Amino acid sequence: EGPLEKALRRNDGVRASVGGGGGGGGRAGARAKSSDHAYILSPLSFHARLRQSDRLRCVDFPKYKLTSELSSLSVMLSRPQLELGRRIAATVKPRGDVARPLFPEYRPALAISCLTAKEWWKYAVRCVGRLNRRRSWAEFMIAYKKRKRYLPLYKRGAHHESCPWLSKLTVSETAMLDRLEQDRTISAQGIMCWRNIADAQAERERSKHDAARREREKAKRAATGEGGGHGG
């Protein structure tokens, strides 16, 4: 029996602090008891980034990906809540004895038969090449062309409202963007990487436009001031 179980046996509540100092625990606990709120997770102030996959079925990548940085985290749980959390964690934990497809972005969406043997052999060859870190120049060129098409389409589709210089996607361009995102030869990690690049490009363009606008306003104010001085 560990120290946590002993503490739970002595007291029905447990307060765990991760990354914070021990001295502030008593003060925070006193504040929690004096308030009318019963927080499981104490109020926090932080920035988080959420990514959601557009695919309905996610095999080797998460449906939702939340990333953040927390300097400290305070949790207050009762013993039943802690036991429930352990059961939930054990249920959602990935099983190690379940076979998962190798490079599913290359895997043919076809049943194995004499008619589809060629596609499955191509899949096997590509998987061996990926495992040995060997890829053909033709694959590099195909991926490069897809990336070159995807970046401007996604940037315009995601940022045209906040960036007036970006035009809205047409119906055909929206369909092309959907086809690229549903392309099974492009991994989810690749799509996320391309989106990050497009977001960074839009942010850089936004910063340049804001800087140019501030310079124009500064020059306009300076010209107005000089004109007023001459007029006086």
mmCIF file of C-alpha atoms in Angstrom:
data_model
loop_
_atom_site.group_PDB
_atom_site.id
_atom_site.type_symbol
_atom_site.label_atom_id
_atom_site.label_comp_id
_atom_site.label_asym_id
_atom_site.label_seq_id
_atom_site.Cartn_x
_atom_site.Cartn_y
_atom_site.Cartn_z
ATOM 1 C CA GLU A 1 0.000 0.000 0.000
ATOM 2 C CA GLY A 2 1.494 3.304 -1.125
ATOM 3 C CA PRO A 3 1.475 6.680 0.636
ATOM 4 C CA LEU A 4 -1.426 7.885 -1.513
ATOM 5 C CA GLU A 5 -3.662 4.976 -0.489
ATOM 6 C CA LYS A 6 -2.784 5.554 3.173
ATOM 7 C CA ALA A 7 -3.639 9.221 2.853
ATOM 8 C CA LEU A 8 -6.927 8.337 1.190
ATOM 9 C CA ARG A 9 -7.763 5.952 3.987
ATOM 10 C CA ARG A 10 -7.141 8.640 6.593
ATOM 11 C CA ASN A 11 -8.988 11.317 4.668
ATOM 12 C CA ASP A 12 -11.667 10.958 2.022
ATOM 13 C CA GLY A 13 -10.168 13.803 -0.035
ATOM 14 C CA VAL A 14 -6.783 14.069 -1.650
ATOM 15 C CA ARG A 15 -5.074 17.080 -3.109
ATOM 16 C CA ALA A 16 -2.307 16.437 -5.608
ATOM 17 C CA SER A 17 -0.014 19.206 -6.794
ATOM 18 C CA VAL A 18 2.095 18.726 -9.915
ATOM 19 C CA GLY A 19 4.880 21.152 -10.685
ATOM 20 C CA GLY A 20 3.950 23.552 -7.869
ATOM 21 C CA GLY A 21 5.631 24.303 -4.588
ATOM 22 C CA GLY A 22 4.653 22.505 -1.433
ATOM 23 C CA GLY A 23 4.329 25.689 0.570
ATOM 24 C CA GLY A 24 1.423 27.022 -1.452
ATOM 25 C CA GLY A 25 -0.664 23.857 -1.050
ATOM 26 C CA GLY A 26 -2.008 24.691 2.404
ATOM 27 C CA ARG A 27 -2.955 28.235 1.455
ATOM 28 C CA ALA A 28 -4.699 27.070 -1.730
ATOM 29 C CA GLY A 29 -6.545 24.384 0.227
ATOM 30 C CA ALA A 30 -7.680 26.951 2.783
ATOM 31 C CA ARG A 31 -8.949 29.217 0.022
ATOM 32 C CA ALA A 32 -10.837 26.306 -1.568
ATOM 33 C CA LYS A 33 -12.493 25.419 1.741
ATOM 34 C CA SER A 34 -13.474 29.000 2.434
ATOM 35 C CA SER A 35 -15.136 29.429 -0.978
ATOM 36 C CA ASP A 36 -18.556 28.192 -1.979
ATOM 37 C CA HIS A 37 -17.202 26.355 -5.022
ATOM 38 C CA ALA A 38 -16.246 22.676 -5.140
ATOM 39 C CA TYR A 39 -13.656 22.512 -7.916
ATOM 40 C CA ILE A 40 -12.155 19.229 -9.048
ATOM 41 C CA LEU A 41 -9.669 21.186 -11.143
ATOM 42 C CA SER A 42 -8.779 24.544 -9.677
ATOM 43 C CA PRO A 43 -9.177 27.580 -11.981
ATOM 44 C CA LEU A 44 -6.233 27.960 -14.339
ATOM 45 C CA SER A 45 -4.865 30.590 -16.671
ATOM 46 C CA PHE A 46 -3.094 29.142 -19.701
ATOM 47 C CA HIS A 47 -3.108 28.898 -23.488
ATOM 48 C CA ALA A 48 -4.040 25.675 -25.277
ATOM 49 C CA ARG A 49 -4.180 24.564 -28.886
ATOM 50 C CA LEU A 50 -6.761 22.066 -30.111
ATOM 51 C CA ARG A 51 -6.528 20.114 -33.349
ATOM 52 C CA GLN A 52 -9.467 18.072 -34.634
ATOM 53 C CA SER A 53 -9.199 15.515 -37.398
ATOM 54 C CA ASP A 54 -11.730 15.856 -40.208
ATOM 55 C CA ARG A 55 -11.896 12.121 -40.710
ATOM 56 C CA LEU A 56 -14.699 10.160 -39.102
ATOM 57 C CA ARG A 57 -12.535 7.104 -38.465
ATOM 58 C CA CYS A 58 -9.090 7.604 -36.941
ATOM 59 C CA VAL A 59 -6.858 4.532 -36.972
ATOM 60 C CA ASP A 60 -3.319 5.587 -36.102
ATOM 61 C CA PHE A 61 -3.822 9.227 -35.144
ATOM 62 C CA PRO A 62 -5.978 11.004 -32.565
ATOM 63 C CA LYS A 63 -9.363 12.504 -33.341
ATOM 64 C CA TYR A 64 -8.603 15.402 -31.003
ATOM 65 C CA LYS A 65 -5.150 16.643 -30.032
ATOM 66 C CA LEU A 66 -4.822 19.208 -27.243
ATOM 67 C CA THR A 67 -1.434 20.752 -26.505
ATOM 68 C CA SER A 68 -0.596 23.223 -23.769
ATOM 69 C CA GLU A 69 2.046 24.196 -21.248
ATOM 70 C CA LEU A 70 1.180 24.349 -17.555
ATOM 71 C CA SER A 71 3.597 25.506 -14.891
ATOM 72 C CA SER A 72 1.427 24.032 -12.124
ATOM 73 C CA LEU A 73 -1.756 22.001 -11.821
ATOM 74 C CA SER A 74 -3.917 21.512 -8.736
ATOM 75 C CA VAL A 75 -6.489 18.702 -8.531
ATOM 76 C CA MET A 76 -8.862 17.865 -5.668
ATOM 77 C CA LEU A 77 -10.419 14.384 -5.802
ATOM 78 C CA SER A 78 -12.394 12.204 -3.473
ATOM 79 C CA ARG A 79 -11.551 8.532 -3.233
ATOM 80 C CA PRO A 80 -14.459 7.377 -5.484
ATOM 81 C CA GLN A 81 -13.453 9.970 -8.070
ATOM 82 C CA LEU A 82 -9.853 8.769 -8.029
ATOM 83 C CA GLU A 83 -10.924 5.146 -8.441
ATOM 84 C CA LEU A 84 -13.261 6.119 -11.285
ATOM 85 C CA GLY A 85 -10.431 7.995 -12.985
ATOM 86 C CA ARG A 86 -8.211 4.928 -12.742
ATOM 87 C CA ARG A 87 -10.897 2.738 -14.298
ATOM 88 C CA ILE A 88 -11.425 5.225 -17.138
ATOM 89 C CA ALA A 89 -7.670 5.418 -17.781
ATOM 90 C CA ALA A 90 -7.427 1.621 -17.839
ATOM 91 C CA THR A 91 -10.343 1.412 -20.281
ATOM 92 C CA VAL A 92 -9.057 3.963 -22.800
ATOM 93 C CA LYS A 93 -5.446 2.775 -22.613
ATOM 94 C CA PRO A 94 -4.353 1.393 -26.012
ATOM 95 C CA ARG A 95 -4.036 -2.363 -26.067
ATOM 96 C CA GLY A 96 -0.627 -3.709 -26.921
ATOM 97 C CA ASP A 97 -1.893 -7.042 -28.259
ATOM 98 C CA VAL A 98 -4.007 -5.532 -31.061
ATOM 99 C CA ALA A 99 -2.456 -5.522 -34.528
ATOM 100 C CA ARG A 100 -2.511 -2.172 -36.293
ATOM 101 C CA PRO A 101 -1.997 -1.587 -40.022
ATOM 102 C CA LEU A 102 1.452 -0.503 -41.120
ATOM 103 C CA PHE A 103 1.406 2.905 -42.845
ATOM 104 C CA PRO A 104 -2.382 3.000 -43.343
ATOM 105 C CA GLU A 105 -2.037 5.946 -45.734
ATOM 106 C CA TYR A 106 -0.603 3.480 -48.269
ATOM 107 C CA ARG A 107 -2.914 0.578 -47.458
ATOM 108 C CA PRO A 108 -5.339 -0.204 -50.316
ATOM 109 C CA ALA A 109 -9.018 0.085 -49.470
ATOM 110 C CA LEU A 110 -9.601 -3.197 -51.278
ATOM 111 C CA ALA A 111 -10.054 -6.806 -50.302
ATOM 112 C CA ILE A 112 -7.122 -9.126 -50.927
ATOM 113 C CA SER A 113 -7.778 -11.114 -54.099
ATOM 114 C CA CYS A 114 -6.152 -12.059 -57.389
ATOM 115 C CA LEU A 115 -7.513 -8.896 -58.988
ATOM 116 C CA THR A 116 -6.050 -6.611 -56.307
ATOM 117 C CA ALA A 117 -2.754 -8.450 -55.784
ATOM 118 C CA LYS A 118 -0.814 -5.755 -57.671
ATOM 119 C CA GLU A 119 -2.059 -3.008 -55.351
ATOM 120 C CA TRP A 120 -1.167 -5.038 -52.252
ATOM 121 C CA TRP A 121 2.330 -5.776 -53.584
ATOM 122 C CA LYS A 122 2.825 -2.056 -54.198
ATOM 123 C CA TYR A 123 1.703 -1.449 -50.618
ATOM 124 C CA ALA A 124 4.228 -3.992 -49.329
ATOM 125 C CA VAL A 125 7.071 -2.465 -51.362
ATOM 126 C CA ARG A 126 6.267 1.049 -50.162
ATOM 127 C CA CYS A 127 6.127 -0.098 -46.540
ATOM 128 C CA VAL A 128 9.522 -1.789 -46.850
ATOM 129 C CA GLY A 129 10.904 1.375 -48.417
ATOM 130 C CA ARG A 130 9.573 3.496 -45.574
ATOM 131 C CA LEU A 131 10.982 1.138 -42.955
ATOM 132 C CA ASN A 132 14.391 1.262 -44.662
ATOM 133 C CA ARG A 133 14.111 5.042 -45.129
ATOM 134 C CA ARG A 134 14.212 4.676 -48.900
ATOM 135 C CA ARG A 135 11.721 6.506 -51.071
ATOM 136 C CA SER A 136 11.705 7.167 -54.792
ATOM 137 C CA TRP A 137 12.095 10.615 -56.326
ATOM 138 C CA ALA A 138 8.714 10.148 -57.978
ATOM 139 C CA GLU A 139 7.070 9.943 -54.541
ATOM 140 C CA PHE A 140 8.913 13.070 -53.424
ATOM 141 C CA MET A 141 7.695 14.982 -56.475
ATOM 142 C CA ILE A 142 4.105 13.806 -56.010
ATOM 143 C CA ALA A 143 4.162 14.819 -52.341
ATOM 144 C CA TYR A 144 5.769 18.164 -53.222
ATOM 145 C CA LYS A 145 3.055 18.960 -55.789
ATOM 146 C CA LYS A 146 0.295 18.038 -53.341
ATOM 147 C CA ARG A 147 1.882 20.206 -50.666
ATOM 148 C CA LYS A 148 2.235 23.092 -53.116
ATOM 149 C CA ARG A 149 -1.480 22.873 -53.941
ATOM 150 C CA TYR A 150 -2.632 22.364 -50.360
ATOM 151 C CA LEU A 151 -0.842 25.228 -48.581
ATOM 152 C CA PRO A 152 -2.433 28.180 -50.445
ATOM 153 C CA LEU A 153 -5.859 26.529 -50.504
ATOM 154 C CA TYR A 154 -5.897 25.869 -46.772
ATOM 155 C CA LYS A 155 -4.454 29.301 -45.981
ATOM 156 C CA ARG A 156 -7.163 31.041 -47.986
ATOM 157 C CA GLY A 157 -9.920 28.826 -46.618
ATOM 158 C CA ALA A 158 -8.885 29.222 -42.980
ATOM 159 C CA HIS A 159 -7.725 32.848 -42.910
ATOM 160 C CA HIS A 160 -9.593 34.770 -45.619
ATOM 161 C CA GLU A 161 -11.876 36.396 -43.029
ATOM 162 C CA SER A 162 -9.033 37.740 -40.878
ATOM 163 C CA CYS A 163 -6.773 38.469 -43.867
ATOM 164 C CA PRO A 164 -8.692 40.611 -46.398
ATOM 165 C CA TRP A 165 -5.964 40.217 -49.033
ATOM 166 C CA LEU A 166 -6.752 36.482 -49.233
ATOM 167 C CA SER A 167 -9.671 35.644 -51.495
ATOM 168 C CA LYS A 168 -12.364 33.180 -50.486
ATOM 169 C CA LEU A 169 -12.209 29.707 -52.000
ATOM 170 C CA THR A 170 -14.439 28.930 -54.933
ATOM 171 C CA VAL A 171 -16.609 25.824 -55.053
ATOM 172 C CA SER A 172 -14.098 23.940 -57.203
ATOM 173 C CA GLU A 173 -11.199 24.973 -54.954
ATOM 174 C CA THR A 174 -13.110 23.839 -51.869
ATOM 175 C CA ALA A 175 -13.707 20.478 -53.532
ATOM 176 C CA MET A 176 -9.999 20.207 -54.365
ATOM 177 C CA LEU A 177 -9.076 20.992 -50.753
ATOM 178 C CA ASP A 178 -11.473 18.293 -49.546
ATOM 179 C CA ARG A 179 -9.957 15.765 -51.961
ATOM 180 C CA LEU A 180 -6.461 16.531 -50.711
ATOM 181 C CA GLU A 181 -7.508 16.167 -47.077
ATOM 182 C CA GLN A 182 -9.246 12.864 -47.812
ATOM 183 C CA ASP A 183 -6.271 11.564 -49.798
ATOM 184 C CA ARG A 184 -5.198 8.396 -48.009
ATOM 185 C CA THR A 185 -1.639 8.717 -49.306
ATOM 186 C CA ILE A 186 -1.188 11.802 -47.113
ATOM 187 C CA SER A 187 -0.852 10.953 -43.445
ATOM 188 C CA ALA A 188 -2.686 12.885 -40.753
ATOM 189 C CA GLN A 189 0.677 14.041 -39.417
ATOM 190 C CA GLY A 190 1.497 15.398 -42.864
ATOM 191 C CA ILE A 191 -1.791 17.309 -43.055
ATOM 192 C CA MET A 192 -1.219 18.768 -39.585
ATOM 193 C CA CYS A 193 2.314 19.797 -40.540
ATOM 194 C CA TRP A 194 1.086 21.490 -43.711
ATOM 195 C CA ARG A 195 -1.611 23.304 -41.749
ATOM 196 C CA ASN A 196 0.969 24.566 -39.273
ATOM 197 C CA ILE A 197 3.057 25.889 -42.164
ATOM 198 C CA ALA A 198 0.033 27.620 -43.717
ATOM 199 C CA ASP A 199 -0.951 29.122 -40.349
ATOM 200 C CA ALA A 200 2.590 30.428 -39.876
ATOM 201 C CA GLN A 201 2.575 31.937 -43.370
ATOM 202 C CA ALA A 202 -0.737 33.689 -42.702
ATOM 203 C CA GLU A 203 0.534 35.007 -39.372
ATOM 204 C CA ARG A 204 3.704 36.327 -41.004
ATOM 205 C CA GLU A 205 1.694 38.026 -43.749
ATOM 206 C CA ARG A 206 -0.625 39.512 -41.128
ATOM 207 C CA SER A 207 2.343 40.891 -39.203
ATOM 208 C CA LYS A 208 3.798 42.447 -42.357
ATOM 209 C CA HIS A 209 0.483 44.059 -43.275
ATOM 210 C CA ASP A 210 0.042 45.407 -39.746
ATOM 211 C CA ALA A 211 3.569 46.839 -39.780
ATOM 212 C CA ALA A 212 2.990 48.456 -43.186
ATOM 213 C CA ARG A 213 -0.317 49.914 -41.988
ATOM 214 C CA ARG A 214 1.336 51.379 -38.897
ATOM 215 C CA GLU A 215 4.064 52.917 -41.057
ATOM 216 C CA ARG A 216 1.472 54.494 -43.348
ATOM 217 C CA GLU A 217 -0.445 55.893 -40.391
ATOM 218 C CA LYS A 218 2.774 57.224 -38.880
ATOM 219 C CA ALA A 219 3.752 58.894 -42.159
ATOM 220 C CA LYS A 220 0.255 60.342 -42.504
ATOM 221 C CA ARG A 221 0.351 61.795 -38.994
ATOM 222 C CA ALA A 222 3.796 63.238 -39.660
ATOM 223 C CA ALA A 223 2.607 64.814 -42.914
ATOM 224 C CA THR A 224 -0.472 66.221 -41.193
ATOM 225 C CA GLY A 225 1.680 67.693 -38.431
ATOM 226 C CA GLU A 226 4.048 69.326 -40.902
ATOM 227 C CA GLY A 227 1.138 70.771 -42.862
ATOM 228 C CA GLY A 228 -0.381 72.202 -39.704
ATOM 229 C CA GLY A 229 2.966 73.740 -38.707
ATOM 230 C CA HIS A 230 3.409 75.487 -42.060
ATOM 231 C CA GLY A 231 -0.157 76.729 -41.952
ATOM 232 C CA GLY A 232 0.418 78.299 -38.522
#
